[in-house]
């Protein structure tokens, strides 16, 4: 299969690069500053795109249109917001992603964000390392166990988060497009009601046109000065300027964020706050999970080019 | 009850101070640099000591307070109280179990996640602008890793319940096996350490458990293993721990307690595989209020000749 051209959009994984290199003619898109020229020269040999969930890492309309021989987009992510799915369906291009293998990892990080935000773990660690403990105790923080948790999106990741939060004695409620009849958790038909009734609000839904800025000023106000927002979904699920001003003005109690609207740019006003935890989109970033994701991408590509059933198709 | 003298061992809680002040004649021990003179002048009026994790009631203090009837500790740990001497002299002792169990268990899980996923490093990475240059490196997964707990009391059990939700197989060591426990028992700490990836110290500090985490245990846990200490600093042979971490013989550590608090070995500051917290296990507003209320409740019960709420002795 070495002659098959595969375009990798973003340097998400050296292991994946290596494995793609062994099997295909790999083009590393990020190494070509002059994209138009690169495409003109190489587009006819590219039959697959390996995309990611990162900003700039997808297969948008423009890219798809410039690759006439594109047959498959294999995304190294479970999020599909960076792929023009409609265009792929239209052109008969297959799309695969990496569900399940990353569910636990992301759910773990959501709990980690809750604990480090509420208990100020990173601030405490900084306090100790700067020698301040010798001068006095760190201030009191607030308990996690028993606080009400509201989850936006009760898919694989949302459910895994709920299962973990239950072990901390947290009552769980959720919002999703439609109520899940076999769920034991309390359903709210809109995000504002969910936010009004939760102390911790977690964003775990896919990003699409309907969910863009689903966390807006009204939701943030409903969550309130004692509420905490956790985002392990996508940056654009949250109206970031609104979030920043709410945090700076004390209208929101705190936030644990793994994603931002314009990654890797993060609003500088957040850096001075002690009630936020800011992570560089590491939701799936462990050796174990990234290997499993890469293996799934490779597995899907091999299946496609060997005319076998795709492992995890979306389209 | 204003005439009853109560000696508060340290500045453990402004809220507790206030509440004690309202009810008793409160002596703030830390405000008297000349301890011997203070005791000479006031010992006769002191009928209660309120202790905590840093200072409680050792033999010397107990001996210098002839009117001492009760030691009420603002902690669940009793390592700073000479229990033998209290029993001998008929002095009651109370602590603050249950109200702080969840907070400490929560912190243990927080330490595991922060250590394995290098959360504090990642947060520093973002704030320093490094994310614009490239991604943070890969870390390691928590869910599914084997967890070993030393001490399966209230706190150890609460930690186990939480870790189970992350799909972690749980094993434990205690002085004697718990027949109704669903978890796997190991009869000694080295076997436990050899068979888990994350080892958590959650037992009381006594003369038997001092340095229960020693060089052998650390070696058994190994270069991919993580130690979490939410018990007491002296549970761990700290110099051995530091050299194991610096030399890479231990994979990482999440520590809320140290042998000589608030001093922390500086060789740890340069490491990115440790999370260091200033003894905040129970340090939330909710829990510290509940602990203070329990201390007050025990003292009131004692002086009103009612049953103590949470007696140890």
Coordinates of C-alpha atoms in Angstrom, one line a residue:
Chain A
X1 CA 0.0 0.0 0.0
X2 CA 3.0 2.3 -0.1
X3 CA 1.9 4.1 -3.2
X4 CA -1.3 5.3 -1.5
X5 CA -1.1 8.9 -0.6
X6 CA -2.3 9.8 2.9
X7 CA -2.4 13.4 4.1
X8 CA -1.9 13.9 7.8
X9 CA -3.2 17.3 8.9
X10 CA -1.7 17.9 12.3
X11 CA 1.3 16.5 14.2
X12 CA -0.9 14.9 16.8
X13 CA 1.1 11.7 17.3
X14 CA 4.6 10.6 16.4
X15 CA 3.5 7.0 16.8
X16 CA 0.7 7.5 14.3
X17 CA 3.1 9.2 11.9
X18 CA 5.5 6.3 12.1
X19 CA 2.8 3.7 11.5
X20 CA 1.4 5.6 8.6
X21 CA 4.9 6.1 7.1
X22 CA 5.4 2.3 7.2
X23 CA 2.3 1.6 5.2
X24 CA 1.5 4.6 3.0
X25 CA 3.1 7.6 1.2
X26 CA 2.6 10.0 4.0
X27 CA 2.3 13.8 3.5
X28 CA 2.7 15.9 6.6
X29 CA 0.4 18.8 5.8
X30 CA 1.8 21.1 8.6
X31 CA 5.3 21.0 7.0
X32 CA 4.1 22.8 3.9
X33 CA 3.7 26.5 4.4
X34 CA 2.4 27.0 0.8
X35 CA -0.7 24.9 1.0
X36 CA -2.1 25.8 -2.4
X37 CA 1.1 24.8 -4.2
X38 CA 1.4 21.6 -2.2
X39 CA -2.1 20.6 -3.1
X40 CA -1.6 21.5 -6.8
X41 CA 1.4 19.2 -6.9
X42 CA 0.2 16.3 -4.8
X43 CA -3.6 16.3 -4.7
X44 CA -4.0 13.6 -7.3
X45 CA -2.1 11.0 -5.3
X46 CA -3.9 11.7 -2.0
X47 CA -6.6 9.1 -1.3
X48 CA -7.0 9.5 2.5
X49 CA -6.9 12.2 5.1
X50 CA -6.0 11.6 8.7
X51 CA -7.6 14.3 10.7
X52 CA -7.7 15.3 14.3
X53 CA -10.0 17.2 16.6
X54 CA -7.6 20.1 16.9
X55 CA -8.0 23.5 15.4
X56 CA -6.7 23.4 11.9
X57 CA -6.6 19.6 11.9
X58 CA -9.8 18.7 10.1
X59 CA -11.1 18.0 6.7
X60 CA -13.2 21.1 5.8
X61 CA -15.1 21.8 2.6
X62 CA -12.1 23.5 1.0
X63 CA -9.7 20.7 1.6
X64 CA -12.1 18.0 0.5
X65 CA -12.8 19.9 -2.7
X66 CA -9.1 20.2 -3.5
X67 CA -8.5 16.4 -3.3
X68 CA -10.3 14.8 -6.3
X69 CA -9.2 11.3 -5.4
X70 CA -10.1 11.5 -1.7
X71 CA -11.9 8.2 -0.6
X72 CA -11.7 8.3 3.2
X73 CA -11.3 10.6 6.1
X74 CA -10.0 8.8 9.2
X75 CA -10.2 11.1 12.2
X76 CA -7.9 10.7 15.2
X77 CA -10.7 11.9 17.5
X78 CA -14.3 11.1 18.5
X79 CA -15.4 14.7 17.7
X80 CA -16.5 15.2 14.1
X81 CA -16.9 19.0 14.2
X82 CA -13.8 19.5 12.1
X83 CA -15.1 17.4 9.2
X84 CA -17.6 18.5 6.6
X85 CA -19.7 15.4 6.9
X86 CA -22.4 16.6 4.5
X87 CA -19.8 17.0 1.7
X88 CA -18.3 13.6 2.5
X89 CA -21.8 12.0 2.2
X90 CA -22.4 13.8 -1.0
X91 CA -19.1 12.7 -2.5
X92 CA -19.3 9.1 -1.2
X93 CA -16.2 9.7 1.0
X94 CA -16.0 7.4 4.0
X95 CA -15.5 8.8 7.4
X96 CA -14.2 7.0 10.5
X97 CA -13.4 8.2 14.1
X98 CA -12.1 6.8 17.4
X99 CA -15.0 6.3 19.8
X100 CA -14.8 4.1 23.0
X101 CA -11.0 3.9 23.2
X102 CA -10.8 7.4 24.7
X103 CA -14.0 7.5 26.8
X104 CA -12.4 6.7 30.1
X105 CA -9.5 9.0 29.6
X106 CA -11.7 12.1 28.9
X107 CA -14.0 11.2 31.8
X108 CA -11.0 10.8 34.1
X109 CA -9.8 14.3 33.1
X110 CA -13.3 15.8 33.8
X111 CA -13.2 14.5 37.4
X112 CA -9.6 15.7 37.7
X113 CA -10.6 19.1 36.5
X114 CA -13.5 19.2 39.0
X115 CA -11.2 18.2 41.9
X116 CA -8.3 20.5 40.9
X117 CA -10.7 23.5 40.4
X118 CA -12.8 23.0 43.6
X119 CA -9.9 22.0 45.9
X120 CA -7.4 24.4 44.2
X121 CA -4.9 21.5 43.8
X122 CA -2.6 23.4 41.3
X123 CA -2.7 26.6 43.4
X124 CA -1.8 24.6 46.5
X125 CA 1.1 22.9 44.7
X126 CA 2.3 26.4 43.6
X127 CA 1.8 27.8 47.1
X128 CA 4.0 25.0 48.6
X129 CA 6.7 25.2 46.0
X130 CA 7.0 29.0 46.4
X131 CA 7.7 28.6 50.1
X132 CA 4.5 30.2 51.3
X133 CA 3.4 27.2 53.5
X134 CA 6.1 28.3 56.0
X135 CA 4.2 31.5 56.5
X136 CA 0.8 30.0 57.0
X137 CA -1.9 27.6 55.8
X138 CA -3.5 27.8 52.4
X139 CA -7.0 29.1 52.5
X140 CA -10.0 26.8 52.8
X141 CA -11.5 25.6 49.6
X142 CA -14.8 23.8 48.9
X143 CA -15.9 20.2 48.9
X144 CA -16.6 18.1 45.8
X145 CA -18.4 15.0 47.3
X146 CA -22.2 15.5 47.3
X147 CA -22.4 18.6 45.1
X148 CA -25.0 18.4 42.3
X149 CA -23.5 17.6 38.9
X150 CA -25.2 18.6 35.6
X151 CA -24.0 17.1 32.4
X152 CA -24.7 18.6 28.9
X153 CA -24.7 15.6 26.6
X154 CA -25.1 12.0 28.0
X155 CA -23.3 10.0 25.4
X156 CA -20.3 7.7 26.0
X157 CA -18.2 10.4 27.7
X158 CA -21.1 12.0 29.6
X159 CA -22.2 8.6 31.0
X160 CA -18.7 7.7 32.0
X161 CA -18.4 11.1 33.8
X162 CA -21.7 10.4 35.5
X163 CA -20.6 7.0 36.7
X164 CA -17.5 8.4 38.3
X165 CA -19.3 11.4 39.9
X166 CA -21.9 9.0 41.4
X167 CA -19.1 7.4 43.4
X168 CA -18.5 10.8 45.1
X169 CA -22.2 10.9 46.2
X170 CA -23.1 13.6 43.6
X171 CA -26.7 13.7 42.4
X172 CA -26.6 13.7 38.6
X173 CA -28.8 15.5 36.2
X174 CA -28.4 16.1 32.4
X175 CA -29.6 17.8 29.3
X176 CA -29.5 16.2 25.9
X177 CA -31.5 16.7 22.7
X178 CA -34.1 14.2 23.8
X179 CA -34.7 12.5 27.2
X180 CA -33.1 9.1 27.6
X181 CA -35.9 6.9 28.8
X182 CA -33.6 4.2 30.4
X183 CA -31.5 6.8 32.3
X184 CA -31.7 7.0 36.1
X185 CA -30.5 10.5 36.1
X186 CA -32.8 13.6 36.2
X187 CA -33.5 15.2 32.8
X188 CA -33.8 18.9 32.2
X189 CA -35.3 20.0 28.9
X190 CA -33.0 23.0 28.5
X191 CA -29.5 24.0 29.5
X192 CA -30.6 27.0 31.6
X193 CA -32.7 24.8 33.9
X194 CA -29.9 22.3 34.2
X195 CA -27.5 25.1 35.1
X196 CA -29.9 26.6 37.6
X197 CA -30.0 23.2 39.4
X198 CA -26.4 22.2 39.3
X199 CA -23.3 23.3 41.3
X200 CA -21.0 21.8 38.7
X201 CA -21.9 22.0 35.0
X202 CA -19.9 19.7 32.6
X203 CA -19.9 20.2 28.8
X204 CA -19.7 16.7 27.2
X205 CA -21.7 17.1 24.0
X206 CA -20.6 17.1 20.3
X207 CA -19.9 20.5 18.7
X208 CA -22.3 21.3 15.8
X209 CA -24.4 24.2 14.6
X210 CA -27.0 23.7 17.4
X211 CA -24.5 23.4 20.2
X212 CA -22.2 26.3 19.2
X213 CA -22.1 28.6 22.3
X214 CA -24.5 26.4 24.1
X215 CA -22.9 27.9 27.2
X216 CA -23.8 31.5 26.9
X217 CA -24.3 34.5 29.2
X218 CA -27.7 33.2 30.4
X219 CA -26.4 29.8 31.2
X220 CA -23.4 31.2 33.0
X221 CA -25.6 33.5 35.1
X222 CA -27.8 30.6 36.0
X223 CA -24.8 28.6 37.1
X224 CA -23.9 31.6 39.3
X225 CA -21.1 32.8 41.6
X226 CA -20.8 29.5 43.4
X227 CA -21.1 27.4 40.3
X228 CA -18.2 25.7 38.4
X229 CA -18.1 25.1 34.7
X230 CA -16.0 22.2 33.3
X231 CA -15.4 22.0 29.5
X232 CA -13.9 18.8 28.1
X233 CA -15.8 19.1 24.8
X234 CA -14.8 21.8 22.3
X235 CA -13.9 25.4 22.9
X236 CA -16.7 26.8 20.7
X237 CA -19.3 25.2 22.9
X238 CA -18.7 28.1 25.3
X239 CA -19.0 31.8 24.5
X240 CA -15.4 32.5 25.7
X241 CA -15.5 36.3 26.1
X242 CA -18.7 35.9 28.2
X243 CA -17.0 33.2 30.3
X244 CA -13.9 35.3 30.8
X245 CA -15.8 38.4 32.0
X246 CA -18.0 36.3 34.2
X247 CA -15.0 34.8 35.9
X248 CA -13.1 38.1 36.2
X249 CA -16.2 39.8 37.7
X250 CA -17.0 36.9 40.0
X251 CA -20.4 36.1 38.4
X252 CA -19.1 32.5 38.0
X253 CA -17.5 30.6 40.8
X254 CA -14.8 28.9 38.8
X255 CA -13.9 26.9 35.7
X256 CA -11.9 23.8 34.7
X257 CA -11.1 24.1 31.0
X258 CA -9.3 21.6 28.6
X259 CA -10.4 23.3 25.4
X260 CA -10.6 26.9 24.1
X261 CA -12.2 28.7 21.1
X262 CA -8.9 29.5 19.4
X263 CA -6.4 26.9 20.7
X264 CA -3.6 27.2 21.5
X265 CA -4.4 30.8 22.3
X266 CA -5.9 31.2 25.8
X267 CA -7.4 34.5 27.1
X268 CA -4.6 36.1 29.2
X269 CA -7.1 37.5 31.7
X270 CA -7.6 33.9 32.9
X271 CA -3.9 33.6 34.0
X272 CA -4.3 35.8 37.0
X273 CA -7.3 33.9 38.4
X274 CA -6.9 31.2 41.1
X275 CA -10.3 29.7 40.5
X276 CA -9.6 28.3 37.1
X277 CA -7.6 25.3 35.9
X278 CA -6.3 25.6 32.3
X279 CA -5.1 22.5 30.4
X280 CA -3.7 22.3 26.8
X281 CA -6.3 20.0 25.3
X282 CA -5.0 16.8 26.9
X283 CA -8.3 15.0 27.3
X284 CA -7.0 11.9 25.5
X285 CA -3.3 12.6 25.8
X286 CA -1.9 9.5 27.5
X287 CA 0.4 7.0 25.9
X288 CA -2.1 4.2 26.3
X289 CA -5.1 6.1 24.8
X290 CA -3.2 7.8 21.9
X291 CA -1.8 4.4 20.9
X292 CA -5.2 2.9 20.9
X293 CA -6.6 5.8 18.8
X294 CA -3.7 5.6 16.3
X295 CA -4.2 1.8 16.0
X296 CA -7.9 2.4 15.3
X297 CA -7.0 5.0 12.6
X298 CA -4.5 2.6 11.0
X299 CA -7.0 -0.3 11.3
X300 CA -9.7 1.8 9.6
X301 CA -7.4 2.8 6.7
X302 CA -6.2 -0.7 6.2
X303 CA -9.7 -2.1 6.2
X304 CA -10.7 0.5 3.6
X305 CA -7.8 -0.1 1.2
X306 CA -8.2 -3.9 1.6
X307 CA -11.9 -3.6 0.8
X308 CA -12.9 -4.9 4.2
X309 CA -15.6 -3.5 6.5
X310 CA -14.5 -0.3 8.3
X311 CA -13.9 -0.7 12.1
X312 CA -15.6 2.5 13.3
X313 CA -17.4 4.2 10.5
X314 CA -19.4 7.4 10.9
X315 CA -20.3 7.8 7.2
Chain B
X1 CA -19.4 27.6 81.2
X2 CA -17.3 30.8 80.7
X3 CA -15.1 30.0 83.7
X4 CA -13.9 26.7 82.2
X5 CA -10.4 27.1 80.9
X6 CA -9.7 25.6 77.5
X7 CA -6.3 25.5 76.0
X8 CA -6.2 25.6 72.2
X9 CA -2.9 24.0 70.9
X10 CA -2.5 26.1 67.8
X11 CA -4.2 28.5 65.3
X12 CA -6.1 25.7 63.6
X13 CA -9.4 27.5 62.9
X14 CA -10.7 31.1 63.3
X15 CA -14.2 29.8 63.4
X16 CA -13.4 27.3 66.2
X17 CA -11.6 30.0 68.1
X18 CA -14.6 32.2 68.0
X19 CA -17.0 29.5 69.1
X20 CA -14.7 28.4 72.0
X21 CA -14.3 32.1 73.0
X22 CA -18.1 32.4 73.3
X23 CA -18.4 29.4 75.6
X24 CA -15.2 29.1 77.6
X25 CA -12.2 31.0 78.9
X26 CA -10.0 30.4 75.9
X27 CA -6.1 30.3 76.2
X28 CA -4.4 30.5 72.8
X29 CA -1.2 28.5 73.5
X30 CA 0.6 29.9 70.4
X31 CA 0.3 33.5 71.8
X32 CA 2.6 32.6 74.8
X33 CA 6.2 32.3 73.8
X34 CA 7.1 31.4 77.4
X35 CA 5.2 28.2 77.6
X36 CA 6.6 27.1 81.0
X37 CA 5.6 30.4 82.7
X38 CA 2.2 30.4 81.0
X39 CA 1.5 26.9 82.3
X40 CA 2.7 27.8 85.8
X41 CA 0.3 30.7 86.0
X42 CA -2.8 29.1 84.3
X43 CA -2.6 25.4 84.5
X44 CA -5.0 25.1 87.4
X45 CA -7.9 26.7 85.4
X46 CA -7.4 24.6 82.3
X47 CA -9.8 21.7 82.1
X48 CA -9.7 20.9 78.4
X49 CA -7.2 20.9 75.5
X50 CA -8.2 21.3 71.9
X51 CA -5.5 19.7 69.7
X52 CA -5.0 19.2 66.0
X53 CA -2.6 17.6 63.5
X54 CA 0.4 19.8 64.4
X55 CA 0.1 19.7 68.2
X56 CA -2.1 17.8 70.6
X57 CA -1.5 16.7 74.1
X58 CA 1.8 14.9 74.7
X59 CA 2.9 13.4 78.1
X60 CA 4.6 16.6 79.1
X61 CA 1.6 18.8 78.5
X62 CA -0.8 16.4 80.2
X63 CA 1.5 16.2 83.2
X64 CA 1.6 20.0 83.5
X65 CA -2.3 20.4 83.5
X66 CA -3.5 18.8 86.8
X67 CA -7.1 19.9 86.1
X68 CA -7.2 18.4 82.6
X69 CA -10.4 16.4 82.0
X70 CA -10.7 16.1 78.2
X71 CA -8.7 16.4 75.1
X72 CA -10.8 17.2 72.1
X73 CA -8.9 16.8 68.8
X74 CA -9.7 18.8 65.7
X75 CA -8.6 15.8 63.6
X76 CA -9.4 12.2 63.2
X77 CA -5.7 11.3 63.6
X78 CA -4.6 10.7 67.2
X79 CA -0.8 10.5 66.8
X80 CA -0.3 13.8 68.6
X81 CA -2.0 12.6 71.8
X82 CA -0.5 10.4 74.4
X83 CA -3.5 8.1 74.6
X84 CA -1.9 5.8 77.2
X85 CA -1.3 8.7 79.6
X86 CA -4.9 9.9 79.0
X87 CA -6.3 6.4 79.8
X88 CA -4.1 6.2 82.9
X89 CA -5.3 9.5 84.2
X90 CA -9.0 9.1 83.3
X91 CA -8.8 11.9 80.8
X92 CA -11.4 11.7 78.0
X93 CA -10.3 12.0 74.4
X94 CA -12.5 12.8 71.3
X95 CA -11.7 13.2 67.6
X96 CA -13.5 14.1 64.4
X97 CA -14.2 11.0 62.5
X98 CA -16.7 10.7 59.6
X99 CA -17.2 14.4 58.9
X100 CA -13.9 14.6 57.0
X101 CA -13.9 11.1 55.4
X102 CA -15.2 12.3 52.0
X103 CA -12.9 15.3 51.7
X104 CA -9.8 13.3 52.3
X105 CA -10.9 10.5 50.0
X106 CA -11.7 13.1 47.3
X107 CA -8.2 14.6 47.7
X108 CA -6.6 11.2 47.3
X109 CA -8.3 10.8 44.0
X110 CA -7.4 14.3 43.1
X111 CA -3.8 13.6 43.9
X112 CA -3.8 10.4 41.7
X113 CA -5.3 12.3 38.7
X114 CA -3.0 15.3 39.2
X115 CA 0.1 13.1 39.5
X116 CA -0.7 10.6 36.6
X117 CA -2.0 13.2 34.2
X118 CA 0.5 15.9 35.3
X119 CA -2.3 18.4 35.6
X120 CA -0.4 21.0 37.6
X121 CA 2.4 20.8 35.0
X122 CA -0.1 21.2 32.2
X123 CA -1.7 24.2 33.9
X124 CA 1.7 25.8 34.3
X125 CA 2.5 25.0 30.7
X126 CA -0.6 26.9 29.5
X127 CA 0.0 29.9 31.8
X128 CA 3.6 30.2 30.7
X129 CA 2.7 30.4 27.0
X130 CA 4.4 27.2 26.0
X131 CA 1.3 25.7 24.4
X132 CA 1.8 28.0 21.4
X133 CA 5.1 26.2 20.8
X134 CA 3.7 22.7 20.9
X135 CA 1.6 20.1 22.7
X136 CA 2.4 18.9 26.2
X137 CA 3.9 15.5 26.3
X138 CA 1.8 12.3 26.8
X139 CA 1.1 11.2 30.3
X140 CA -0.5 8.0 31.6
X141 CA -4.0 6.7 32.2
X142 CA -5.7 6.3 35.6
X143 CA -8.8 4.2 34.8
X144 CA -8.1 0.5 35.2
X145 CA -4.8 0.8 37.0
X146 CA -4.4 -1.4 40.1
X147 CA -4.8 0.4 43.4
X148 CA -3.4 -0.8 46.7
X149 CA -4.6 0.8 49.9
X150 CA -2.8 0.6 53.2
X151 CA -5.5 0.8 55.9
X152 CA -9.1 0.0 55.0
X153 CA -10.8 2.1 57.6
X154 CA -13.3 4.9 56.9
X155 CA -11.0 6.9 54.6
X156 CA -9.4 3.8 52.9
X157 CA -12.9 2.4 52.1
X158 CA -14.1 5.8 50.8
X159 CA -11.0 5.9 48.5
X160 CA -11.7 2.3 47.3
X161 CA -15.3 3.1 46.5
X162 CA -14.2 6.1 44.4
X163 CA -11.4 4.2 42.6
X164 CA -13.8 1.4 41.7
X165 CA -15.8 3.8 39.6
X166 CA -12.6 4.3 37.5
X167 CA -12.5 0.5 36.9
X168 CA -9.5 0.0 39.2
X169 CA -9.0 -3.4 40.8
X170 CA -8.6 -2.8 44.5
X171 CA -6.3 -4.6 47.0
X172 CA -5.3 -3.7 50.5
X173 CA -3.2 -4.3 53.6
X174 CA -4.4 -4.0 57.1
X175 CA -3.3 -5.5 60.5
X176 CA -5.9 -8.3 59.9
X177 CA -7.9 -9.3 56.9
X178 CA -11.5 -8.0 56.7
X179 CA -13.7 -11.0 56.0
X180 CA -16.6 -9.1 54.5
X181 CA -14.4 -7.0 52.2
X182 CA -14.8 -7.6 48.4
X183 CA -11.2 -6.5 47.9
X184 CA -8.0 -8.6 47.7
X185 CA -6.0 -8.8 50.9
X186 CA -2.2 -8.9 51.1
X187 CA -0.7 -9.9 54.4
X188 CA 2.2 -7.4 54.1
X189 CA 2.9 -4.1 52.5
X190 CA 5.7 -5.3 50.2
X191 CA 3.4 -7.8 48.5
X192 CA 0.7 -5.1 48.2
X193 CA 3.3 -2.7 46.6
X194 CA 4.5 -5.4 44.2
X195 CA 1.0 -6.0 43.0
X196 CA -0.3 -2.5 42.5
X197 CA 0.5 0.5 40.3
X198 CA -0.9 3.1 42.7
X199 CA -0.2 2.7 46.4
X200 CA -2.2 4.8 48.8
X201 CA -1.3 5.3 52.5
X202 CA -4.5 5.7 54.6
X203 CA -3.8 4.1 57.9
X204 CA -3.3 5.8 61.4
X205 CA 0.2 6.7 62.5
X206 CA 1.4 4.6 65.4
X207 CA 4.7 3.2 66.4
X208 CA 4.0 0.2 64.2
X209 CA 3.2 2.2 61.1
X210 CA 6.0 4.8 61.3
X211 CA 8.0 4.4 58.1
X212 CA 5.7 1.7 56.9
X213 CA 6.7 3.0 53.5
X214 CA 10.5 2.2 53.4
X215 CA 13.1 1.5 50.8
X216 CA 11.9 -2.1 50.2
X217 CA 8.3 -1.0 49.7
X218 CA 9.4 1.8 47.4
X219 CA 11.5 -0.6 45.3
X220 CA 8.6 -3.0 45.1
X221 CA 6.3 -0.3 43.8
X222 CA 9.0 0.5 41.3
X223 CA 9.8 3.0 38.5
X224 CA 6.2 2.9 37.1
X225 CA 4.5 3.0 40.4
X226 CA 2.9 6.0 42.2
X227 CA 2.8 6.6 45.9
X228 CA -0.1 8.7 47.3
X229 CA 0.2 9.8 51.0
X230 CA -2.9 11.4 52.6
X231 CA -2.1 9.9 56.0
X232 CA 0.8 11.3 58.0
X233 CA 4.3 12.4 56.9
X234 CA 6.1 9.9 59.2
X235 CA 4.4 7.0 57.4
X236 CA 7.0 7.4 54.8
X237 CA 10.8 7.3 55.1
X238 CA 11.1 10.7 53.4
X239 CA 14.8 10.7 52.5
X240 CA 14.3 7.3 50.9
X241 CA 11.3 8.6 49.0
X242 CA 13.1 11.7 47.8
X243 CA 16.2 9.7 46.5
X244 CA 13.9 7.1 44.8
X245 CA 12.0 9.9 43.0
X246 CA 15.2 11.8 42.0
X247 CA 16.9 8.6 40.8
X248 CA 13.8 7.4 38.9
X249 CA 13.4 4.3 41.0
X250 CA 9.8 5.4 41.8
X251 CA 7.5 6.6 39.1
X252 CA 5.8 9.5 40.9
X253 CA 4.2 10.7 44.1
X254 CA 1.2 12.7 45.2
X255 CA 1.8 14.0 48.8
X256 CA -0.4 15.9 51.1
X257 CA 1.7 15.3 54.2
X258 CA 5.4 15.5 55.1
X259 CA 7.7 14.4 58.0
X260 CA 8.5 17.9 59.1
X261 CA 5.6 20.1 58.0
X262 CA 5.7 22.8 56.8
X263 CA 9.2 22.0 55.6
X264 CA 9.3 20.0 52.3
X265 CA 12.5 18.6 50.8
X266 CA 13.5 21.0 48.1
X267 CA 14.8 18.3 45.8
X268 CA 11.2 17.5 45.1
X269 CA 10.5 21.0 43.6
X270 CA 12.4 20.3 40.5
X271 CA 10.5 17.1 39.7
X272 CA 7.5 17.1 37.3
X273 CA 6.2 13.7 38.5
X274 CA 5.2 14.8 42.0
X275 CA 2.3 16.9 43.3
X276 CA 2.9 18.6 46.6
X277 CA 0.1 19.9 48.8
X278 CA 0.2 21.7 52.1
X279 CA -1.8 19.3 54.2
X280 CA -5.2 20.3 52.9
X281 CA -6.9 16.9 53.2
X282 CA -9.8 18.2 55.2
X283 CA -9.4 21.9 54.4
X284 CA -12.7 22.9 52.9
X285 CA -15.1 25.3 54.5
X286 CA -17.8 22.7 54.8
X287 CA -15.7 20.1 56.5
X288 CA -13.7 22.3 58.8
X289 CA -17.0 23.8 60.1
X290 CA -18.3 20.3 60.7
X291 CA -15.1 19.4 62.5
X292 CA -15.2 22.5 64.7
X293 CA -18.9 21.9 65.5
X294 CA -18.0 18.4 66.6
X295 CA -15.2 19.6 68.8
X296 CA -17.6 22.1 70.4
X297 CA -20.3 19.5 70.7
X298 CA -17.9 17.1 72.5
X299 CA -16.7 19.7 74.9
X300 CA -20.3 20.9 75.7
X301 CA -21.4 17.3 76.2
X302 CA -18.5 16.6 78.6
X303 CA -19.1 19.7 80.7
X304 CA -22.9 19.2 80.8
X305 CA -22.2 15.6 81.8
X306 CA -23.9 14.2 78.7
X307 CA -22.5 11.3 76.6
X308 CA -19.6 12.3 74.4
X309 CA -20.4 12.5 70.7
X310 CA -17.2 10.9 69.3
X311 CA -15.1 9.5 72.1
X312 CA -11.9 7.6 71.5
X313 CA -11.0 7.1 75.2

